[in-house]
mmCIF file of C-alpha atoms in Angstrom:
data_model
loop_
_atom_site.group_PDB
_atom_site.id
_atom_site.type_symbol
_atom_site.label_atom_id
_atom_site.label_comp_id
_atom_site.label_asym_id
_atom_site.label_seq_id
_atom_site.Cartn_x
_atom_site.Cartn_y
_atom_site.Cartn_z
ATOM 1 C CA UNK A 1 -0.030 0.179 -0.161
ATOM 2 C CA UNK A 2 2.966 2.690 0.713
ATOM 3 C CA UNK A 3 4.754 1.663 -2.713
ATOM 4 C CA UNK A 4 1.174 2.381 -4.617
ATOM 5 C CA UNK A 5 0.729 5.739 -3.088
ATOM 6 C CA UNK A 6 4.504 6.760 -3.452
ATOM 7 C CA UNK A 7 3.836 5.629 -7.022
ATOM 8 C CA UNK A 8 0.974 7.430 -7.384
ATOM 9 C CA UNK A 9 2.759 10.645 -5.548
ATOM 10 C CA UNK A 10 5.684 10.514 -8.350
ATOM 11 C CA UNK A 11 3.200 10.203 -11.122
ATOM 12 C CA UNK A 12 1.336 13.318 -9.819
ATOM 13 C CA UNK A 13 4.107 15.479 -9.010
ATOM 14 C CA UNK A 14 5.674 14.076 -13.334
ATOM 15 C CA UNK A 15 2.712 15.368 -14.513
ATOM 16 C CA UNK A 16 2.371 18.691 -12.323
ATOM 17 C CA UNK A 17 6.088 19.643 -13.443
ATOM 18 C CA UNK A 18 5.005 19.393 -17.091
ATOM 19 C CA UNK A 19 1.865 21.520 -16.575
ATOM 20 C CA UNK A 20 4.388 23.967 -14.761
ATOM 21 C CA UNK A 21 6.735 23.917 -18.125
ATOM 22 C CA UNK A 22 4.010 24.055 -20.604
ATOM 23 C CA UNK A 23 2.579 27.226 -18.728
ATOM 24 C CA UNK A 24 5.628 29.009 -18.653
ATOM 25 C CA UNK A 25 6.389 28.171 -22.366
ATOM 26 C CA UNK A 26 3.238 29.252 -22.970
ATOM 27 C CA UNK A 27 3.598 32.719 -21.406
ATOM 28 C CA UNK A 28 7.195 33.088 -22.627
ATOM 29 C CA UNK A 29 5.593 32.649 -25.869
ATOM 30 C CA UNK A 30 2.441 34.794 -25.600
ATOM 31 C CA UNK A 31 1.387 38.178 -27.126
ATOM 32 C CA UNK A 32 1.031 39.158 -23.577
ATOM 33 C CA UNK A 33 3.654 41.606 -23.675
ATOM 34 C CA UNK A 34 4.452 44.405 -21.857
ATOM 35 C CA UNK A 35 6.862 47.724 -23.244
ATOM 36 C CA UNK A 36 9.725 48.848 -21.617
ATOM 37 C CA UNK A 37 11.669 51.652 -23.258
ATOM 38 C CA UNK A 38 15.370 53.237 -22.320
ATOM 39 C CA UNK A 39 17.889 56.050 -23.890
ATOM 40 C CA UNK A 40 21.022 56.075 -24.383
ATOM 41 C CA UNK A 41 23.702 58.823 -25.887
ATOM 42 C CA UNK A 42 26.794 57.392 -27.033
ATOM 43 C CA UNK A 43 28.608 57.572 -30.942
ATOM 44 C CA UNK A 44 27.150 61.546 -30.661
ATOM 45 C CA UNK A 45 23.824 60.180 -30.746
ATOM 46 C CA UNK A 46 20.609 59.158 -28.746
ATOM 47 C CA UNK A 47 19.813 55.758 -28.658
ATOM 48 C CA UNK A 48 16.362 54.844 -28.143
ATOM 49 C CA UNK A 49 15.680 51.389 -27.124
ATOM 50 C CA UNK A 50 11.641 49.647 -26.323
ATOM 51 C CA UNK A 51 11.920 45.931 -25.899
ATOM 52 C CA UNK A 52 8.995 43.560 -25.341
ATOM 53 C CA UNK A 53 9.035 40.989 -23.129
ATOM 54 C CA UNK A 54 7.744 39.595 -20.021
ATOM 55 C CA UNK A 55 8.965 40.599 -16.574
ATOM 56 C CA UNK A 56 10.627 44.281 -15.554
ATOM 57 C CA UNK A 57 13.723 42.311 -14.660
ATOM 58 C CA UNK A 58 14.305 40.659 -18.009
ATOM 59 C CA UNK A 59 14.257 44.022 -19.614
ATOM 60 C CA UNK A 60 16.288 45.536 -16.879
ATOM 61 C CA UNK A 61 19.228 42.855 -17.082
ATOM 62 C CA UNK A 62 18.800 43.513 -21.242
ATOM 63 C CA UNK A 63 19.255 47.295 -20.843
ATOM 64 C CA UNK A 64 21.804 46.973 -18.562
ATOM 65 C CA UNK A 65 24.169 44.646 -20.855
ATOM 66 C CA UNK A 66 22.608 46.840 -24.437
ATOM 67 C CA UNK A 67 24.280 49.850 -22.043
ATOM 68 C CA UNK A 68 27.469 48.228 -21.711
ATOM 69 C CA UNK A 69 27.705 46.832 -25.725
ATOM 70 C CA UNK A 70 27.442 50.689 -26.517
ATOM 71 C CA UNK A 71 29.560 51.860 -24.289
ATOM 72 C CA UNK A 72 32.121 49.551 -25.125
ATOM 73 C CA UNK A 73 31.931 49.994 -29.373
ATOM 74 C CA UNK A 74 32.155 53.932 -28.003
ATOM 75 C CA UNK A 75 34.688 53.918 -26.305
ATOM 76 C CA UNK A 76 36.500 51.859 -28.953
ATOM 77 C CA UNK A 77 35.757 53.956 -31.775
ATOM 78 C CA UNK A 78 36.190 57.561 -30.333
ATOM 79 C CA UNK A 79 38.725 59.203 -31.849
ATOM 80 C CA UNK A 80 38.851 61.893 -29.568
ATOM 81 C CA UNK A 81 39.411 60.472 -25.724
ATOM 82 C CA UNK A 82 41.814 57.902 -24.805
ATOM 83 C CA UNK A 83 40.623 55.729 -21.582
ATOM 84 C CA UNK A 84 42.655 53.926 -19.088
ATOM 85 C CA UNK A 85 44.120 50.763 -20.429
ATOM 86 C CA UNK A 86 41.975 50.513 -23.879
ATOM 87 C CA UNK A 87 43.953 50.839 -27.067
ATOM 88 C CA UNK A 88 40.942 52.483 -29.420
ATOM 89 C CA UNK A 89 41.199 54.120 -32.208
ATOM 90 C CA UNK A 90 42.501 57.684 -30.125
ATOM 91 C CA UNK A 91 45.507 55.609 -29.192
ATOM 92 C CA UNK A 92 46.529 54.935 -32.510
ATOM 93 C CA UNK A 93 46.369 57.849 -33.955
ATOM 94 C CA UNK A 94 48.326 59.552 -30.871
ATOM 95 C CA UNK A 95 51.275 56.880 -30.186
ATOM 96 C CA UNK A 96 54.633 58.136 -30.359
ATOM 97 C CA UNK A 97 55.978 54.703 -29.466
ATOM 98 C CA UNK A 98 58.858 53.972 -32.013
ATOM 99 C CA UNK A 99 57.092 50.095 -32.750
ATOM 100 C CA UNK A 100 56.676 49.195 -36.116
ATOM 101 C CA UNK A 101 53.127 47.695 -35.193
ATOM 102 C CA UNK A 102 51.167 48.220 -32.323
ATOM 103 C CA UNK A 103 48.697 45.952 -29.894
ATOM 104 C CA UNK A 104 45.260 47.145 -30.478
ATOM 105 C CA UNK A 105 41.947 45.854 -28.404
ATOM 106 C CA UNK A 106 41.466 42.710 -30.222
ATOM 107 C CA UNK A 107 37.545 43.531 -30.756
ATOM 108 C CA UNK A 108 38.794 46.656 -32.712
ATOM 109 C CA UNK A 109 40.991 44.710 -34.749
ATOM 110 C CA UNK A 110 37.888 42.874 -36.071
ATOM 111 C CA UNK A 111 35.790 45.908 -36.429
ATOM 112 C CA UNK A 112 39.095 47.337 -38.978
ATOM 113 C CA UNK A 113 39.461 43.800 -41.072
ATOM 114 C CA UNK A 114 35.675 44.377 -41.493
ATOM 115 C CA UNK A 115 36.292 47.884 -42.623
ATOM 116 C CA UNK A 116 38.932 46.882 -45.140
ATOM 117 C CA UNK A 117 36.917 44.247 -46.175
ATOM 118 C CA UNK A 118 34.159 46.875 -47.286
ATOM 119 C CA UNK A 119 36.343 48.754 -48.811
ATOM 120 C CA UNK A 120 37.494 46.062 -51.319
ATOM 121 C CA UNK A 121 33.670 45.088 -51.960
ATOM 122 C CA UNK A 122 32.954 48.864 -52.490
ATOM 123 C CA UNK A 123 35.407 49.131 -55.163
ATOM 124 C CA UNK A 124 36.872 51.803 -52.308
ATOM 125 C CA UNK A 125 33.757 53.969 -51.830
ATOM 126 C CA UNK A 126 33.900 53.216 -48.314
ATOM 127 C CA UNK A 127 37.223 53.929 -46.559
ATOM 128 C CA UNK A 128 37.450 54.101 -43.109
ATOM 129 C CA UNK A 129 41.084 56.061 -43.174
ATOM 130 C CA UNK A 130 39.728 59.537 -43.983
ATOM 131 C CA UNK A 131 40.179 60.720 -40.728
ATOM 132 C CA UNK A 132 41.941 63.723 -41.867
ATOM 133 C CA UNK A 133 39.347 64.856 -44.910
ATOM 134 C CA UNK A 134 36.517 63.971 -42.700
ATOM 135 C CA UNK A 135 38.038 66.408 -39.861
ATOM 136 C CA UNK A 136 38.286 69.219 -42.328
ATOM 137 C CA UNK A 137 34.882 69.223 -44.222
ATOM 138 C CA UNK A 138 33.441 68.960 -39.935
ATOM 139 C CA UNK A 139 35.033 72.188 -39.539
ATOM 140 C CA UNK A 140 33.854 73.588 -42.440
ATOM 141 C CA UNK A 141 30.478 72.522 -41.552
ATOM 142 C CA UNK A 142 30.573 74.117 -37.950
ATOM 143 C CA UNK A 143 32.083 77.335 -39.570
ATOM 144 C CA UNK A 144 35.214 76.754 -37.946
ATOM 145 C CA UNK A 145 37.482 77.761 -41.561
ATOM 146 C CA UNK A 146 36.480 78.559 -44.989
ATOM 147 C CA UNK A 147 35.774 76.605 -47.455
ATOM 148 C CA UNK A 148 38.796 74.529 -48.532
ATOM 149 C CA UNK A 149 40.387 74.498 -51.953
ATOM 150 C CA UNK A 150 40.692 71.219 -54.138
ATOM 151 C CA UNK A 151 44.547 72.157 -53.808
ATOM 152 C CA UNK A 152 43.809 72.549 -50.082
ATOM 153 C CA UNK A 153 41.981 69.117 -49.926
ATOM 154 C CA UNK A 154 44.698 67.066 -52.415
ATOM 155 C CA UNK A 155 47.506 67.938 -49.849
ATOM 156 C CA UNK A 156 45.978 65.826 -46.845
ATOM 157 C CA UNK A 157 47.595 63.271 -45.499
ATOM 158 C CA UNK A 158 45.887 59.614 -45.425
ATOM 159 C CA UNK A 159 47.731 57.105 -44.556
ATOM 160 C CA UNK A 160 47.059 53.517 -45.408
ATOM 161 C CA UNK A 161 45.725 50.868 -42.646
ATOM 162 C CA UNK A 162 47.760 48.094 -42.547
ATOM 163 C CA UNK A 163 47.102 44.988 -39.873
ATOM 164 C CA UNK A 164 48.853 42.235 -38.916
ATOM 165 C CA UNK A 165 48.707 39.692 -36.761
ATOM 166 C CA UNK A 166 46.347 41.673 -34.131
ATOM 167 C CA UNK A 167 48.663 44.702 -34.809
ATOM 168 C CA UNK A 168 48.153 47.913 -37.053
ATOM 169 C CA UNK A 169 51.165 49.707 -38.498
ATOM 170 C CA UNK A 170 52.301 52.895 -36.211
ATOM 171 C CA UNK A 171 51.753 55.398 -39.275
ATOM 172 C CA UNK A 172 49.470 57.362 -37.395
ATOM 173 C CA UNK A 173 46.549 56.724 -39.781
ATOM 174 C CA UNK A 174 43.287 59.203 -38.527
ATOM 175 C CA UNK A 175 40.676 56.150 -38.764
ATOM 176 C CA UNK A 176 37.026 57.286 -38.889
ATOM 177 C CA UNK A 177 34.572 54.662 -37.980
ATOM 178 C CA UNK A 178 31.050 56.923 -38.250
ATOM 179 C CA UNK A 179 30.168 55.274 -41.422
ATOM 180 C CA UNK A 180 29.447 51.860 -40.157
ATOM 181 C CA UNK A 181 29.874 51.554 -36.131
ATOM 182 C CA UNK A 182 26.298 52.508 -35.209
ATOM 183 C CA UNK A 183 25.047 49.372 -37.455
ATOM 184 C CA UNK A 184 28.101 47.101 -36.464
ATOM 185 C CA UNK A 185 26.868 47.811 -32.655
ATOM 186 C CA UNK A 186 23.273 47.724 -33.565
ATOM 187 C CA UNK A 187 24.283 43.899 -34.791
ATOM 188 C CA UNK A 188 25.817 43.115 -31.634
ATOM 189 C CA UNK A 189 23.206 44.561 -29.560
ATOM 190 C CA UNK A 190 20.497 42.214 -31.639
ATOM 191 C CA UNK A 191 22.328 38.998 -31.665
ATOM 192 C CA UNK A 192 22.098 39.488 -27.555
ATOM 193 C CA UNK A 193 18.724 40.120 -27.827
ATOM 194 C CA UNK A 194 17.972 37.254 -29.716
ATOM 195 C CA UNK A 195 19.911 34.791 -27.448
ATOM 196 C CA UNK A 196 18.137 35.780 -24.127
ATOM 197 C CA UNK A 197 14.759 35.669 -25.734
ATOM 198 C CA UNK A 198 13.974 38.946 -26.784
ATOM 199 C CA UNK A 199 12.853 38.910 -30.774
ATOM 200 C CA UNK A 200 10.227 41.448 -30.183
ATOM 201 C CA UNK A 201 12.273 45.447 -30.110
ATOM 202 C CA UNK A 202 13.175 49.147 -31.718
ATOM 203 C CA UNK A 203 15.958 50.733 -31.573
ATOM 204 C CA UNK A 204 16.736 54.049 -33.307
ATOM 205 C CA UNK A 205 20.498 54.790 -33.064
ATOM 206 C CA UNK A 206 20.526 58.340 -34.369
ATOM 207 C CA UNK A 207 18.008 57.631 -37.647
ATOM 208 C CA UNK A 208 19.817 53.921 -37.651
ATOM 209 C CA UNK A 209 16.597 52.054 -37.492
ATOM 210 C CA UNK A 210 16.721 48.408 -36.414
ATOM 211 C CA UNK A 211 13.719 46.512 -35.817
ATOM 212 C CA UNK A 212 13.079 42.899 -34.715
ATOM 213 C CA UNK A 213 9.643 40.527 -34.781
ATOM 214 C CA UNK A 214 6.622 42.444 -34.081
ATOM 215 C CA UNK A 215 4.647 42.045 -30.513
ATOM 216 C CA UNK A 216 0.995 41.800 -32.406
ATOM 217 C CA UNK A 217 0.440 40.179 -35.971
ATOM 218 C CA UNK A 218 1.416 43.646 -37.979
ATOM 219 C CA UNK A 219 4.848 45.668 -38.504
ATOM 220 C CA UNK A 220 6.632 48.594 -37.552
ATOM 221 C CA UNK A 221 5.804 51.858 -39.361
ATOM 222 C CA UNK A 222 8.722 53.881 -39.422
ATOM 223 C CA UNK A 223 8.716 57.746 -40.757
ATOM 224 C CA UNK A 224 11.344 58.809 -43.294
ATOM 225 C CA UNK A 225 12.399 62.456 -42.644
ATOM 226 C CA UNK A 226 11.866 64.995 -45.837
ATOM 227 C CA UNK A 227 14.854 66.258 -45.888
ATOM 228 C CA UNK A 228 13.374 69.537 -47.523
ATOM 229 C CA UNK A 229 12.257 70.647 -44.076
ATOM 230 C CA UNK A 230 13.780 71.037 -40.723
ATOM 231 C CA UNK A 231 10.337 70.545 -39.212
ATOM 232 C CA UNK A 232 10.592 66.869 -38.713
ATOM 233 C CA UNK A 233 7.855 66.385 -41.225
ATOM 234 C CA UNK A 234 7.223 62.865 -42.952
ATOM 235 C CA UNK A 235 7.663 62.332 -46.161
ATOM 236 C CA UNK A 236 7.231 58.461 -46.737
ATOM 237 C CA UNK A 237 5.830 55.961 -43.990
ATOM 238 C CA UNK A 238 7.540 51.917 -44.626
ATOM 239 C CA UNK A 239 6.261 49.052 -42.730
ATOM 240 C CA UNK A 240 9.035 46.547 -41.850
ATOM 241 C CA UNK A 241 9.874 43.626 -39.283
ATOM 242 C CA UNK A 242 13.558 42.171 -38.820
ATOM 243 C CA UNK A 243 14.996 45.197 -40.675
ATOM 244 C CA UNK A 244 17.348 47.990 -40.707
ATOM 245 C CA UNK A 245 16.236 51.171 -42.376
ATOM 246 C CA UNK A 246 18.956 54.008 -42.775
ATOM 247 C CA UNK A 247 18.660 57.443 -44.008
ATOM 248 C CA UNK A 248 21.258 59.506 -44.593
ATOM 249 C CA UNK A 249 20.574 63.015 -46.203
ATOM 250 C CA UNK A 250 21.303 66.757 -45.767
ATOM 251 C CA UNK A 251 19.443 67.305 -42.347
ATOM 252 C CA UNK A 252 22.073 69.638 -41.564
ATOM 253 C CA UNK A 253 21.326 73.596 -42.367
ATOM 254 C CA UNK A 254 25.286 74.086 -42.535
ATOM 255 C CA UNK A 255 25.372 71.837 -45.361
ATOM 256 C CA UNK A 256 24.239 74.744 -47.958
ATOM 257 C CA UNK A 257 26.905 76.175 -50.424
ATOM 258 C CA UNK A 258 25.370 78.328 -52.598
ATOM 259 C CA UNK A 259 22.276 76.273 -54.892
ATOM 260 C CA UNK A 260 24.299 73.422 -53.830
ATOM 261 C CA UNK A 261 23.369 70.909 -50.842
ATOM 262 C CA UNK A 262 25.435 68.170 -49.495
ATOM 263 C CA UNK A 263 25.332 65.346 -47.647
ATOM 264 C CA UNK A 264 27.565 64.976 -44.775
ATOM 265 C CA UNK A 265 29.551 62.021 -46.266
ATOM 266 C CA UNK A 266 33.190 62.524 -48.217
ATOM 267 C CA UNK A 267 33.645 60.576 -51.154
ATOM 268 C CA UNK A 268 37.473 58.931 -51.335
ATOM 269 C CA UNK A 269 37.866 59.348 -54.574
ATOM 270 C CA UNK A 270 37.008 63.066 -55.364
ATOM 271 C CA UNK A 271 37.592 64.152 -51.346
ATOM 272 C CA UNK A 272 34.312 66.118 -51.123
ATOM 273 C CA UNK A 273 31.159 65.835 -50.014
ATOM 274 C CA UNK A 274 28.442 64.326 -52.089
ATOM 275 C CA UNK A 275 25.403 66.339 -53.569
ATOM 276 C CA UNK A 276 23.833 63.618 -55.809
ATOM 277 C CA UNK A 277 20.699 63.279 -54.206
ATOM 278 C CA UNK A 278 18.994 65.416 -50.890
ATOM 279 C CA UNK A 279 18.632 61.687 -49.064
ATOM 280 C CA UNK A 280 19.205 58.051 -49.341
ATOM 281 C CA UNK A 281 17.216 55.577 -47.490
ATOM 282 C CA UNK A 282 18.450 51.664 -47.224
ATOM 283 C CA UNK A 283 16.428 48.617 -46.067
ATOM 284 C CA UNK A 284 18.636 45.402 -45.424
ATOM 285 C CA UNK A 285 17.915 42.783 -43.039
ATOM 286 C CA UNK A 286 21.162 43.061 -42.338
ATOM 287 C CA UNK A 287 22.365 45.987 -40.008
ATOM 288 C CA UNK A 288 26.241 46.294 -40.749
ATOM 289 C CA UNK A 289 25.113 46.057 -44.754
ATOM 290 C CA UNK A 290 22.680 48.755 -44.611
ATOM 291 C CA UNK A 291 24.932 51.269 -42.917
ATOM 292 C CA UNK A 292 28.081 50.696 -45.024
ATOM 293 C CA UNK A 293 25.302 50.652 -48.776
ATOM 294 C CA UNK A 294 23.672 53.801 -47.345
ATOM 295 C CA UNK A 295 27.257 55.585 -47.065
ATOM 296 C CA UNK A 296 28.299 54.607 -50.531
ATOM 297 C CA UNK A 297 24.852 55.204 -52.391
ATOM 298 C CA UNK A 298 24.854 58.887 -52.570
ATOM 299 C CA UNK A 299 28.445 59.055 -53.932
ATOM 300 C CA UNK A 300 27.316 57.162 -56.719
ATOM 301 C CA UNK A 301 24.886 58.529 -60.277
ATOM 302 C CA UNK A 302 21.646 57.255 -59.926
ATOM 303 C CA UNK A 303 21.207 54.689 -62.254
ATOM 304 C CA UNK A 304 24.853 53.232 -60.698
ATOM 305 C CA UNK A 305 23.369 53.294 -57.258
ATOM 306 C CA UNK A 306 20.013 51.761 -58.554
ATOM 307 C CA UNK A 307 22.026 48.957 -60.721
ATOM 308 C CA UNK A 308 23.995 48.538 -57.002
ATOM 309 C CA UNK A 309 21.047 48.029 -55.076
ATOM 310 C CA UNK A 310 19.627 45.625 -57.169
ATOM 311 C CA UNK A 311 22.693 43.407 -57.271
ATOM 312 C CA UNK A 312 22.021 43.169 -54.223
ATOM 313 C CA UNK A 313 19.779 40.529 -52.291
ATOM 314 C CA UNK A 314 17.311 41.709 -50.097
ATOM 315 C CA UNK A 315 18.574 45.259 -50.132
ATOM 316 C CA UNK A 316 16.121 48.090 -51.221
ATOM 317 C CA UNK A 317 16.465 51.706 -51.442
ATOM 318 C CA UNK A 318 14.607 55.163 -51.983
ATOM 319 C CA UNK A 319 16.612 58.242 -53.557
ATOM 320 C CA UNK A 320 14.927 61.853 -52.820
ATOM 321 C CA UNK A 321 16.313 63.805 -55.537
ATOM 322 C CA UNK A 322 13.938 66.939 -55.471
ATOM 323 C CA UNK A 323 10.509 67.675 -53.804
ATOM 324 C CA UNK A 324 8.859 66.357 -57.387
ATOM 325 C CA UNK A 325 10.974 63.596 -57.928
ATOM 326 C CA UNK A 326 12.000 59.738 -55.812
ATOM 327 C CA UNK A 327 13.055 57.325 -57.051
ATOM 328 C CA UNK A 328 12.694 53.977 -55.753
ATOM 329 C CA UNK A 329 14.210 50.682 -56.271
ATOM 330 C CA UNK A 330 12.058 47.512 -57.682
ATOM 331 C CA UNK A 331 11.158 46.108 -54.636
ATOM 332 C CA UNK A 332 10.943 49.208 -51.908
ATOM 333 C CA UNK A 333 7.556 49.180 -52.722
ATOM 334 C CA UNK A 334 5.933 46.101 -51.007
ATOM 335 C CA UNK A 335 7.358 48.073 -47.823
ATOM 336 C CA UNK A 336 5.392 50.958 -48.243
ATOM 337 C CA UNK A 337 2.650 52.243 -45.794
ATOM 338 C CA UNK A 338 -0.363 51.830 -47.929
#
């Protein structure tokens, strides 16, 4: 009799555990989620994040980790500040040691390797070594200097980035990672969130927008700002899930010169700013790819830019040429908010 009671008790406990497991699984997968929001400031941009999850504790732990990720990559890419013990971009630029090669942070080394690979894959339109050039145009944009002449621009020194076995050649290159550091970091944050079971989220890193799965059955609505107005007007809305949407454009009132309007991206071949479009918006499932492509399309003429986009799988773009003319790639219409 005693053995029979024990057996029944174990059967009860077994089914109770199964019930509890199914209950937890159901609650984790249900759409009864709450939204939690946080804002950080890194990489010269406010970074707005909204997570959809079941508990405040889980959201809080995720925000703590996300903050550390953005902080780490902000410091690695910082061109203007050094940090104790961190061999970052500033360290490379300002190091006066006589060693032939400098050992740098291994994460930064991986970023630089990717930057050089992107340079090759974009016919050298994407270039991380243009810090001396971007500094000059930054100073001009902020009216700290007069507009540089072609002769002055041609005399600006640009050192190659040479990597070897975790180290960089000590030739004081002025590296600028602004072209893809947000996309690179967003990709790390995305992978982290998926790894902890949070796949519904919105990240807006200074106009570099990344969305996960939708918290309901729909898609996120993302507004694209009108580059001809200064009042945050939206000229187009797109619908997306698990995509990155990046817009580069004339959103700075200082980027006008006579009848020309510039996008604050330096063409490494002409060494001047782009004036081909008022804005370009790129949509891609890959945050790094979206960032890189959004930096090179403004440097191309329209026909070349469209051909480039059409050659890429799952990449679409819209080009704002004027109030009367906006041109889309062939698959962009599927993202329109009809």
